[in-house]
Each structure stands twice: as structure tokens, then as C-alpha cells.
CSV table of C-alpha atoms in Angstrom, one decimal:
chain,number,residue,atom,x,y,z
A,1,MET,CA,31.8,-21.7,36.5
A,2,VAL,CA,29.8,-18.1,35.3
A,3,GLU,CA,32.1,-16.0,33.4
A,4,PHE,CA,30.2,-13.4,31.6
A,5,THR,CA,33.7,-12.0,30.2
A,6,LEU,CA,36.1,-13.4,27.9
A,7,PRO,CA,39.8,-14.3,28.8
A,8,ALA,CA,42.4,-11.4,28.0
A,9,ASN,CA,43.7,-13.9,25.3
A,10,SER,CA,40.2,-14.4,23.6
A,11,LYS,CA,39.6,-10.8,23.1
A,12,VAL,CA,38.3,-10.2,20.0
A,13,LEU,CA,40.2,-7.1,18.2
A,14,PRO,CA,39.5,-5.3,14.6
A,15,GLY,CA,41.4,-6.9,11.7
A,16,LYS,CA,41.7,-6.3,8.2
A,17,ILE,CA,39.5,-4.8,5.4
A,18,HIS,CA,39.2,-6.9,2.1
A,19,PRO,CA,37.5,-4.5,-0.2
A,20,ALA,CA,35.3,-5.8,-3.2
A,21,ALA,CA,37.5,-7.1,-6.1
A,22,SER,CA,35.4,-5.7,-8.9
A,23,SER,CA,33.0,-2.6,-9.0
A,24,GLY,CA,30.8,-4.7,-11.6
A,25,GLY,CA,27.6,-3.8,-10.3
A,26,GLY,CA,26.7,-6.7,-8.5
A,27,ARG,CA,25.1,-6.4,-5.1
A,28,VAL,CA,28.1,-6.1,-2.7
A,29,ARG,CA,27.5,-7.2,1.4
A,30,ARG,CA,30.0,-7.4,3.9
A,31,PHE,CA,30.9,-10.5,5.9
A,32,ALA,CA,32.7,-10.3,9.7
A,33,ILE,CA,34.8,-13.5,9.8
A,34,TYR,CA,36.4,-14.4,13.3
A,35,ARG,CA,40.1,-15.0,12.8
A,36,TRP,CA,42.6,-16.5,14.7
A,37,ARG,CA,45.7,-18.9,14.3
A,38,PRO,CA,47.9,-20.7,16.5
A,39,ASP,CA,50.8,-19.4,14.9
A,40,ASP,CA,52.0,-16.4,16.5
A,41,ALA,CA,50.3,-15.2,20.4
A,42,GLU,CA,48.2,-12.8,18.8
A,43,ASN,CA,44.5,-12.0,19.8
A,44,PRO,CA,41.8,-13.3,18.1
A,45,ARG,CA,40.4,-10.8,15.0
A,46,VAL,CA,37.5,-9.9,12.9
A,47,ASP,CA,38.1,-9.5,9.2
A,48,TYR,CA,35.8,-7.9,7.0
A,49,PHE,CA,34.8,-9.0,3.3
A,50,ASP,CA,33.3,-7.3,0.9
A,51,ILE,CA,31.8,-10.4,-1.5
A,52,ASP,CA,29.4,-9.7,-4.6
A,53,VAL,CA,27.2,-11.9,-3.8
A,54,ASP,CA,25.2,-11.8,-7.6
A,55,GLU,CA,29.1,-13.9,-8.4
A,56,CYS,CA,28.1,-16.6,-5.6
A,57,GLY,CA,26.1,-19.4,-4.6
A,58,SER,CA,23.1,-18.4,-2.1
A,59,LYS,CA,24.3,-20.2,0.8
A,60,VAL,CA,26.7,-18.7,3.8
A,61,LEU,CA,29.0,-21.7,3.0
A,62,ASP,CA,29.3,-20.7,-0.9
A,63,VAL,CA,30.5,-17.2,0.4
A,64,LEU,CA,33.3,-19.0,2.6
A,65,ILE,CA,34.4,-21.1,0.1
A,66,LYS,CA,34.7,-18.0,-2.5
A,67,ILE,CA,36.8,-16.5,0.2
A,68,LYS,CA,39.2,-19.3,0.3
A,69,ASN,CA,39.5,-19.8,-3.0
A,70,GLU,CA,39.8,-16.4,-4.5
A,71,ILE,CA,40.5,-13.7,-1.4
A,72,ASP,CA,42.2,-15.6,1.7
A,73,GLY,CA,43.4,-19.4,1.4
A,74,SER,CA,44.2,-19.4,5.0
A,75,LEU,CA,40.6,-19.3,6.1
A,76,THR,CA,39.7,-21.9,8.0
A,77,PHE,CA,36.5,-23.8,8.6
A,78,ARG,CA,34.7,-27.4,8.5
A,79,ARG,CA,32.6,-28.5,5.5
A,80,SER,CA,31.5,-32.0,3.7
A,81,CYS,CA,28.4,-32.7,2.7
A,82,ARG,CA,26.8,-29.0,2.0
A,83,GLU,CA,23.2,-30.1,2.2
A,84,GLY,CA,22.9,-30.4,6.4
A,85,VAL,CA,23.4,-33.9,6.7
A,86,CYS,CA,26.9,-34.3,8.1
A,87,GLY,CA,26.8,-31.2,10.6
A,88,SER,CA,30.5,-30.3,10.0
A,89,CYS,CA,29.8,-26.5,9.4
A,90,SER,CA,27.9,-25.3,12.2
A,91,MET,CA,28.6,-22.1,13.3
A,92,ASN,CA,27.3,-18.8,14.6
A,93,VAL,CA,26.2,-16.2,12.0
A,94,ASN,CA,24.3,-13.0,13.2
A,95,GLY,CA,23.8,-14.0,16.8
A,96,LYS,CA,22.3,-17.5,16.0
A,97,ASN,CA,23.8,-21.0,15.4
A,98,THR,CA,23.5,-22.6,12.1
A,99,LEU,CA,24.6,-24.9,9.6
A,100,ALA,CA,26.4,-22.7,7.2
A,101,CYS,CA,25.7,-24.7,4.1
A,102,THR,CA,22.1,-24.7,4.6
A,103,GLN,CA,21.5,-21.0,5.7
A,104,SER,CA,20.4,-18.7,2.8
A,105,ILE,CA,22.4,-15.3,2.6
A,106,GLU,CA,19.2,-13.5,1.8
A,107,ASP,CA,17.9,-14.3,5.1
A,108,TYR,CA,19.7,-11.7,6.5
A,109,VAL,CA,20.0,-7.7,6.1
A,110,GLY,CA,23.1,-5.8,6.6
A,111,GLU,CA,26.4,-7.2,7.3
A,112,ILE,CA,26.8,-10.9,8.1
A,113,LYS,CA,29.0,-11.6,11.1
A,114,ILE,CA,30.3,-15.0,11.2
A,115,TYR,CA,32.1,-16.7,14.6
A,116,PRO,CA,32.5,-19.9,15.5
A,117,LEU,CA,30.5,-22.2,17.8
A,118,PRO,CA,30.0,-20.0,21.3
A,119,HIS,CA,32.5,-20.8,24.3
A,120,LEU,CA,34.6,-23.7,22.7
A,121,PRO,CA,38.6,-23.5,22.3
A,122,VAL,CA,39.2,-22.5,18.9
A,123,VAL,CA,41.8,-24.4,17.1
A,124,LYS,CA,41.9,-21.9,14.1
A,125,ASP,CA,39.5,-19.6,12.7
A,126,LEU,CA,36.2,-21.3,12.7
A,127,VAL,CA,37.2,-24.1,13.5
A,128,VAL,CA,36.6,-25.4,17.3
A,129,ASP,CA,37.8,-28.1,19.6
A,130,MET,CA,34.7,-30.6,20.1
A,131,SER,CA,36.4,-33.8,21.5
A,132,HIS,CA,34.5,-32.8,24.9
A,133,PHE,CA,31.2,-32.6,23.3
A,134,PHE,CA,32.0,-36.1,21.6
A,135,ALA,CA,33.3,-37.7,24.7
A,136,GLN,CA,30.4,-36.9,26.5
A,137,TYR,CA,28.2,-38.0,23.3
A,138,ALA,CA,30.1,-41.6,23.6
A,139,SER,CA,29.2,-41.6,27.8
A,140,ILE,CA,25.8,-42.5,27.0
A,141,LYS,CA,26.3,-45.2,24.9
A,142,PRO,CA,25.1,-44.5,21.8
A,143,TRP,CA,24.4,-48.0,20.4
A,144,LEU,CA,21.1,-50.4,20.9
A,145,GLN,CA,22.0,-52.4,24.0
A,146,ASN,CA,19.9,-55.7,23.3
A,147,ASP,CA,21.7,-59.0,24.3
A,148,ALA,CA,18.9,-61.0,22.8
A,149,ALA,CA,18.9,-59.6,19.3
A,150,SER,CA,22.6,-60.8,18.9
A,151,GLU,CA,21.9,-64.2,19.8
A,152,THR,CA,18.5,-64.6,18.1
A,153,GLY,CA,20.7,-62.9,15.2
A,154,GLU,CA,23.8,-65.4,15.7
A,155,GLN,CA,21.7,-68.4,15.6
A,156,ALA,CA,20.2,-67.0,12.8
A,157,ARG,CA,23.0,-66.5,10.8
A,158,ALA,CA,24.1,-70.0,12.1
A,159,SER,CA,21.3,-71.9,10.7
A,160,GLY,CA,20.8,-69.8,7.3
A,161,GLN,CA,18.1,-68.2,8.0
A,162,SER,CA,18.6,-64.2,7.0
A,163,ALA,CA,15.8,-62.6,8.7
A,164,ALA,CA,15.0,-64.5,12.3
A,165,GLY,CA,17.3,-62.1,14.0
A,166,GLU,CA,15.2,-58.9,13.0
A,167,GLN,CA,13.9,-57.0,15.9
A,168,LEU,CA,10.2,-56.0,14.7
A,169,GLN,CA,8.7,-52.7,15.7
A,170,SER,CA,5.1,-51.5,15.5
A,171,VAL,CA,4.5,-48.8,13.5
A,172,GLU,CA,3.6,-46.7,16.6
A,173,GLN,CA,6.8,-47.7,18.4
A,174,ARG,CA,9.4,-46.5,15.2
A,175,ALA,CA,6.9,-43.2,15.0
A,176,LYS,CA,8.6,-42.6,18.4
A,177,LEU,CA,12.1,-42.1,17.1
A,178,ASP,CA,11.0,-39.5,14.4
A,179,GLY,CA,12.6,-36.1,15.3
A,180,LEU,CA,15.4,-37.8,17.3
A,181,TYR,CA,17.1,-39.7,14.4
A,182,GLU,CA,17.6,-36.8,12.4
A,183,CYS,CA,20.0,-35.2,14.6
A,184,VAL,CA,23.1,-34.7,12.9
A,185,LEU,CA,25.3,-33.9,16.0
A,186,CYS,CA,26.5,-30.7,14.7
A,187,ALA,CA,26.0,-28.7,18.2
A,188,CYS,CA,24.2,-26.1,17.5
A,189,CYS,CA,22.1,-26.5,20.0
A,190,SER,CA,24.7,-27.4,23.1
A,191,THR,CA,27.0,-24.4,22.4
A,192,SER,CA,23.9,-22.0,22.1
A,193,CYS,CA,22.7,-23.1,25.9
A,194,PRO,CA,24.1,-21.1,28.8
A,195,SER,CA,23.6,-23.8,30.8
A,196,TYR,CA,26.4,-25.6,29.1
A,197,TRP,CA,28.6,-22.6,28.6
A,198,TRP,CA,28.5,-22.5,32.2
A,199,ASN,CA,28.5,-26.3,33.3
A,200,GLY,CA,29.7,-27.7,30.0
A,201,ASP,CA,32.3,-29.8,32.1
A,202,GLN,CA,29.7,-32.1,34.2
A,203,TYR,CA,25.9,-31.2,32.3
A,204,LEU,CA,25.7,-33.3,29.2
A,205,GLY,CA,23.9,-30.6,26.9
A,206,PRO,CA,21.1,-30.6,24.8
A,207,ALA,CA,22.6,-32.6,21.8
A,208,VAL,CA,23.9,-35.6,23.9
A,209,LEU,CA,20.6,-35.7,26.3
A,210,LEU,CA,18.1,-35.4,22.7
A,211,GLN,CA,20.7,-38.6,21.6
A,212,ALA,CA,20.3,-40.4,25.3
A,213,TYR,CA,16.5,-40.4,24.8
A,214,ARG,CA,16.6,-41.3,21.2
A,215,TRP,CA,17.9,-44.5,23.2
A,216,LEU,CA,15.2,-44.1,25.9
A,217,ALA,CA,12.4,-44.3,23.6
A,218,ASP,CA,13.6,-46.9,21.3
A,219,SER,CA,11.7,-50.1,22.0
A,220,ARG,CA,14.2,-52.5,21.1
A,221,ASP,CA,16.4,-51.2,23.7
A,222,GLN,CA,16.7,-53.2,27.0
A,223,GLU,CA,19.1,-51.3,29.1
A,224,ARG,CA,16.6,-48.3,30.1
A,225,GLU,CA,17.1,-48.9,33.6
A,226,SER,CA,21.0,-48.5,33.5
A,227,ARG,CA,20.6,-45.3,31.2
A,228,LEU,CA,18.3,-43.7,33.6
A,229,ARG,CA,20.5,-44.4,36.4
A,230,GLN,CA,23.1,-42.5,34.6
A,231,LEU,CA,21.3,-39.5,33.9
A,232,ALA,CA,19.6,-39.0,37.4
A,233,ASP,CA,22.4,-36.6,38.1
A,234,SER,CA,21.8,-33.1,39.0
A,235,PHE,CA,24.5,-31.9,36.8
A,236,LYS,CA,24.4,-34.3,33.8
A,237,LEU,CA,20.7,-33.7,33.4
A,238,TYR,CA,19.0,-31.2,35.7
A,239,ARG,CA,21.2,-28.4,34.6
A,240,CYS,CA,18.5,-27.7,31.5
A,241,HIS,CA,16.5,-25.0,32.9
A,242,THR,CA,14.6,-24.8,29.8
A,243,ILE,CA,15.8,-21.8,28.6
A,244,MET,CA,15.0,-23.2,25.1
A,245,ASN,CA,18.0,-21.7,23.0
A,246,CYS,CA,18.5,-25.5,21.7
A,247,THR,CA,14.9,-25.7,20.1
A,248,ASP,CA,15.6,-22.0,18.8
A,249,THR,CA,18.4,-22.7,16.8
A,250,CYS,CA,18.6,-26.1,16.1
A,251,PRO,CA,19.1,-26.0,12.1
A,252,LYS,CA,17.3,-29.7,11.7
A,253,GLY,CA,14.4,-28.5,13.1
A,254,LEU,CA,14.3,-30.7,16.3
A,255,ASN,CA,13.3,-30.0,20.0
A,256,PRO,CA,16.1,-31.1,22.1
A,257,ALA,CA,14.2,-29.1,24.9
A,258,LYS,CA,11.1,-31.4,24.8
A,259,ALA,CA,13.5,-34.3,24.6
A,260,ILE,CA,15.3,-33.6,28.0
A,261,ALA,CA,11.5,-32.9,29.3
A,262,GLU,CA,10.7,-36.4,28.2
A,263,ILE,CA,13.8,-37.8,30.0
A,264,LYS,CA,12.7,-36.0,33.0
A,265,LYS,CA,9.0,-37.2,33.1
A,266,MET,CA,10.4,-40.7,33.0
A,267,LEU,CA,12.5,-39.9,35.9
A,268,ALA,CA,9.7,-38.7,37.9
A,269,GLY,CA,7.2,-41.3,36.5
A,270,LEU,CA,5.1,-39.5,34.5
A,271,ASP,CA,5.4,-41.3,31.2
B,1,MET,CA,51.6,-24.9,20.4
B,2,SER,CA,50.4,-25.8,24.0
B,3,LEU,CA,46.7,-26.0,24.2
B,4,LYS,CA,46.2,-23.2,27.2
B,5,THR,CA,46.6,-20.6,24.6
B,6,ARG,CA,43.8,-21.6,22.7
B,7,PRO,CA,41.5,-18.6,23.0
B,8,LEU,CA,37.8,-19.4,24.0
B,9,SER,CA,35.3,-18.1,21.2
B,10,PRO,CA,32.8,-15.2,22.0
B,11,HIS,CA,29.6,-16.4,23.7
B,12,LEU,CA,27.4,-13.9,25.6
B,13,GLN,CA,29.2,-11.3,23.4
B,14,VAL,CA,27.9,-12.3,19.9
B,15,TYR,CA,24.6,-14.4,20.9
B,16,ARG,CA,21.2,-13.1,20.2
B,17,LEU,CA,19.2,-14.8,22.9
B,18,PRO,CA,16.1,-15.1,21.9
B,19,LEU,CA,12.7,-13.7,23.5
B,20,THR,CA,12.4,-17.1,25.9
B,21,GLY,CA,16.0,-16.9,26.6
B,22,LEU,CA,15.7,-13.2,27.4
B,23,ILE,CA,12.1,-14.2,29.8
B,24,SER,CA,14.5,-17.2,31.3
B,25,ILE,CA,17.3,-15.1,32.7
B,26,THR,CA,14.6,-12.7,33.7
B,27,HIS,CA,12.9,-15.2,36.1
B,28,ARG,CA,16.2,-15.6,38.1
B,29,ILE,CA,16.5,-11.7,38.1
B,30,THR,CA,13.0,-11.5,39.7
B,31,GLY,CA,13.6,-14.2,42.2
B,32,VAL,CA,16.6,-12.9,43.7
B,33,PHE,CA,14.8,-9.7,43.8
B,34,LEU,CA,11.6,-11.2,45.4
B,35,CYS,CA,13.9,-12.8,47.9
B,36,LEU,CA,15.4,-9.2,48.6
B,37,ALA,CA,12.0,-7.5,48.7
B,38,LEU,CA,11.1,-10.2,51.6
B,39,PHE,CA,13.2,-7.9,54.2
B,40,GLY,CA,10.9,-5.4,52.6
B,41,VAL,CA,8.0,-7.1,53.6
B,42,LEU,CA,9.4,-8.3,56.7
B,43,GLY,CA,10.2,-4.0,57.7
B,44,LEU,CA,6.6,-3.3,57.0
B,45,GLY,CA,5.5,-5.9,59.4
B,46,ALA,CA,7.8,-4.5,61.9
B,47,ALA,CA,6.5,-1.5,61.6
B,48,LEU,CA,3.1,-2.7,61.8
B,49,ALA,CA,3.9,-3.9,65.3
B,50,GLY,CA,5.9,-0.8,66.3
B,51,GLY,CA,3.2,1.2,66.8
B,52,GLU,CA,1.3,4.5,65.5
B,53,SER,CA,4.4,6.4,64.8
B,54,ALA,CA,6.3,3.5,62.9
B,55,PHE,CA,3.2,3.1,61.1
B,56,LEU,CA,2.9,6.5,59.7
B,57,ALA,CA,6.5,6.6,58.9
B,58,ALA,CA,6.6,3.0,56.8
B,59,GLN,CA,3.6,4.7,54.8
B,60,ALA,CA,5.0,7.9,54.0
B,61,CYS,CA,8.0,5.6,52.9
B,62,LEU,CA,5.4,3.9,50.4
B,63,ALA,CA,3.5,7.1,49.4
B,64,ALA,CA,7.2,8.8,48.0
B,65,PRO,CA,7.9,7.9,44.3
B,66,LEU,CA,10.7,5.6,44.9
B,67,GLY,CA,8.4,3.6,47.4
B,68,GLN,CA,5.7,3.4,44.9
B,69,LEU,CA,8.2,2.4,42.3
B,70,LEU,CA,9.8,-0.7,44.5
B,71,LEU,CA,6.2,-1.1,45.3
B,72,TRP,CA,4.9,-2.0,42.0
B,73,GLY,CA,8.0,-3.0,40.5
B,74,SER,CA,7.7,-5.9,43.3
B,75,ALA,CA,4.2,-6.6,42.3
B,76,TYR,CA,5.2,-7.1,38.5
B,77,ALA,CA,8.1,-9.1,39.8
B,78,LEU,CA,5.8,-11.5,41.8
B,79,ALA,CA,3.0,-11.6,38.8
B,80,PHE,CA,6.1,-12.1,36.0
B,81,HIS,CA,7.8,-14.7,38.3
B,82,PHE,CA,4.4,-16.5,39.3
B,83,CYS,CA,3.6,-16.9,35.4
B,84,HIS,CA,7.0,-18.2,34.3
B,85,GLY,CA,6.3,-21.0,37.1
B,86,VAL,CA,3.0,-21.8,36.0
B,87,ARG,CA,5.0,-22.1,32.5
B,88,HIS,CA,7.9,-24.5,33.7
B,89,LEU,CA,5.1,-26.1,35.4
B,90,LEU,CA,3.8,-27.0,32.0
B,91,TRP,CA,6.8,-27.7,30.4
B,92,ASP,CA,7.2,-30.6,33.1
B,93,LEU,CA,4.3,-32.0,32.2
B,94,GLY,CA,5.9,-32.2,28.5
B,95,TRP,CA,3.8,-29.3,27.3
B,96,GLY,CA,4.5,-25.9,25.1
B,97,PHE,CA,7.8,-27.0,23.6
B,98,ASP,CA,6.4,-26.1,20.1
B,99,ALA,CA,9.1,-23.9,18.3
B,100,ARG,CA,6.9,-21.9,16.4
B,101,ARG,CA,4.4,-20.9,19.1
B,102,LEU,CA,7.7,-20.1,22.0
B,103,ASP,CA,7.6,-16.3,21.3
B,104,ALA,CA,3.6,-16.1,21.5
B,105,LEU,CA,3.4,-18.0,24.9
B,106,ALA,CA,6.3,-15.2,26.1
B,107,LYS,CA,4.1,-12.7,24.9
B,108,LEU,CA,1.3,-13.8,26.6
B,109,GLU,CA,3.5,-14.5,29.9
B,110,LEU,CA,4.4,-10.8,29.6
B,111,ALA,CA,0.7,-9.6,29.1
B,112,ALA,CA,-0.4,-11.7,31.5
B,113,SER,CA,1.6,-10.5,34.3
B,114,ALA,CA,0.8,-6.9,33.7
B,115,ALA,CA,-2.8,-7.9,33.9
B,116,LEU,CA,-2.6,-9.7,37.3
B,117,THR,CA,-0.2,-6.3,38.2
B,118,GLY,CA,-3.1,-3.9,37.3
B,119,LEU,CA,-5.6,-6.5,38.9
B,120,LEU,CA,-3.7,-5.6,41.7
B,121,TYR,CA,-3.6,-2.1,41.4
B,122,PHE,CA,-7.4,-1.8,41.5
B,123,LEU,CA,-8.0,-4.0,44.3
B,124,SER,CA,-5.6,-1.9,46.0
């Protein structure tokens, strides 16, 4: 459903200001960070942290870790690899979704506003509930479906031939997976999409559709027909109106909109 | 803690729509506007069939500043809707997805619809 405004319990109020710890002469930048905790019935708020960025690593994630270590230990966010391959620290920074670990502070001027990924239930601070997103991912059966492969593989193992069960691809067939396999499922694209905001209960969204195309484009997969049948749905696929926010925001430089267009072409018999 | 009390994270309130995103919503708005403008076209047709006095009244309405604004606003809306429609056709063929060229193509669309409106003006 299209709802342009936030529900009453989600309206964001101004919060605390944490001034810079010392006047050491370093460059101080202000970070406005979305806060909400489940412990009381209060609305979300935005806290302000003035940070000397000369005493800190160069990425947005470095600032969050510095705040958590030195100023407010209750600040909550997801992070793991700190190099853009785990997809945990996705968030909205200055109006665009990105991975905090690969995003340089220097890319912004003025105050840096950090919000959770848009239009999802907030668990705490910058941590959002992504269970629906991952359930949608599971629904497209994100694995290679090829019975022949497992049979020959088992036969090969039984007869002690290790390589006989391999499914070989030509260089061209393999190249079709470039720009698809790199997706880390951070959900930056899906949560940047107004169509996903309004119809995310049924629309699969750019991330899951890019993954769906990753298996459709795989020469080794045998279930292309049933995968396409599942996607041929006015909500699951065709809520994509080529708004292009997904391609604009992808922190890995991938092109979910293009992948969705390729699925539409397959269904129209244009590929 | 019941799940129902979890707040919804801000969306339109914080997201900075890129140019192509803004153009996408403008396409929808101009579509709705053009549907309404069809009633105007219908009114003009009725005035044409209604004899000299009705025709003169319609002409006076269109010549007034508000009438001119609506007329040329509709012309630009039509030209823009047409240009973005062409872009949708190209997208459906799998062309024009390069992220680095999205903004340039969006500006081209805006310029092309202004040029089409200008062409209509000189032909009228």
C-alpha cells in the first residue's frame, strides 16, 4: 500500500547532541544518527555526534565503531567483514543506500545523516528486520537445479573418478554470470525502490530478481521454464517500473534493473 | 516486546531520489494530468460543434493567461510523456541501463521534450 507518511510511532524526533570530546584542532564533522530502542515506548530520535575525523578511520563504518567504543556503547549496527563482501553494514547515508564499510567520509560535505535501510521494521538503531527479504530470496530457489549433474557426480564418486561429474561451461556461458554472482544481498537496492516500499509484501524487489536472473542465466541450470513460470506474475516481477534507484544505489556497481529487464525479455520471448 | 510496536524506518522522508527516479514519478504525474487534459480536448470539440458563440467563448478561454498556461503545460506534459515512453520502450529491449549514462539520458529527455514543445509552438 502506498503510504507517503510514517506511522505515528515511527515519526523521528530530535535527540541528544554529543559535542566533540576535545578541541585538538582536528577536523570535526557532525554525524546525525537514527536511534530507536525497544526498551520503552518512545519514538525514534536522531542523535548528533561531533567527531574529529582526523582521529578516526576514513570510512563511515570507522566512525560508527569509534562512537560505539568511545561515546555511546549502546549504538547498535550490523557489521562484519569491513571490506564490502559480507553485505551486513548496509544503511542509508545522506539519502542514498550504501555499505558503511566502503563509503568514504570524504565523499560528503557538511553534516552526515545516517539512517537504517528505508521502509523496514527497525529492531534497534540501524538494525532492521530483514526476515521477509531473505524469505523472498529463498522463494526463488537460489541454487543450481540439475539432476543430471548429481547423478553423474554420484556415479563418478562411486567409480573413483573425481572430475567426471563436472558441468563444464564455455567462456561465453561463464561470462553471463559476471555482474550477477558478485551480489552480497545487502538489500541496498531493494530498500531504495519505491515499488518495493509500497508493494514489498508481494513484489520480489531488485535484489531477489537479480538473483533469480543469476540462475536463469546459468547454462548448467535445467529449471529455466519453472523459474520463469514462477516469476510471470504482475506483482512478483512486473511491479518493476524501471525507476532505476536500484542501479543508482548498488554499492557493488551491479545493475539489478538490467537483470530485471532481461527476465522481462525472456518472458516476452525477446532473448 | 511485541513486533507490532517496531517503528518503520524513514523512506520518502530521507531518500534523495536521483534524477531518473524524479523523472519516473513525473512520468506518472503527467500521465494522470494528460487524462484530465482529455476532458479539455473534449470541451474544445463540443465548442467546435456548438456554433459560433461557443467557439468564440472557447477561443477566449484559451487566449487568457490561465488558458495559455494549461495549453502549453499540456503540450509539454505530452512531449515529456512521449519521450519517457520512448525510453521505456528502449529499456524493454534491454538498452540504456548503463549507470554512468542515466543522468545524461534523463537530461536529454527533458531537453527533447522542451524542443518538441517549441516545435509545436512554431507550427501553431
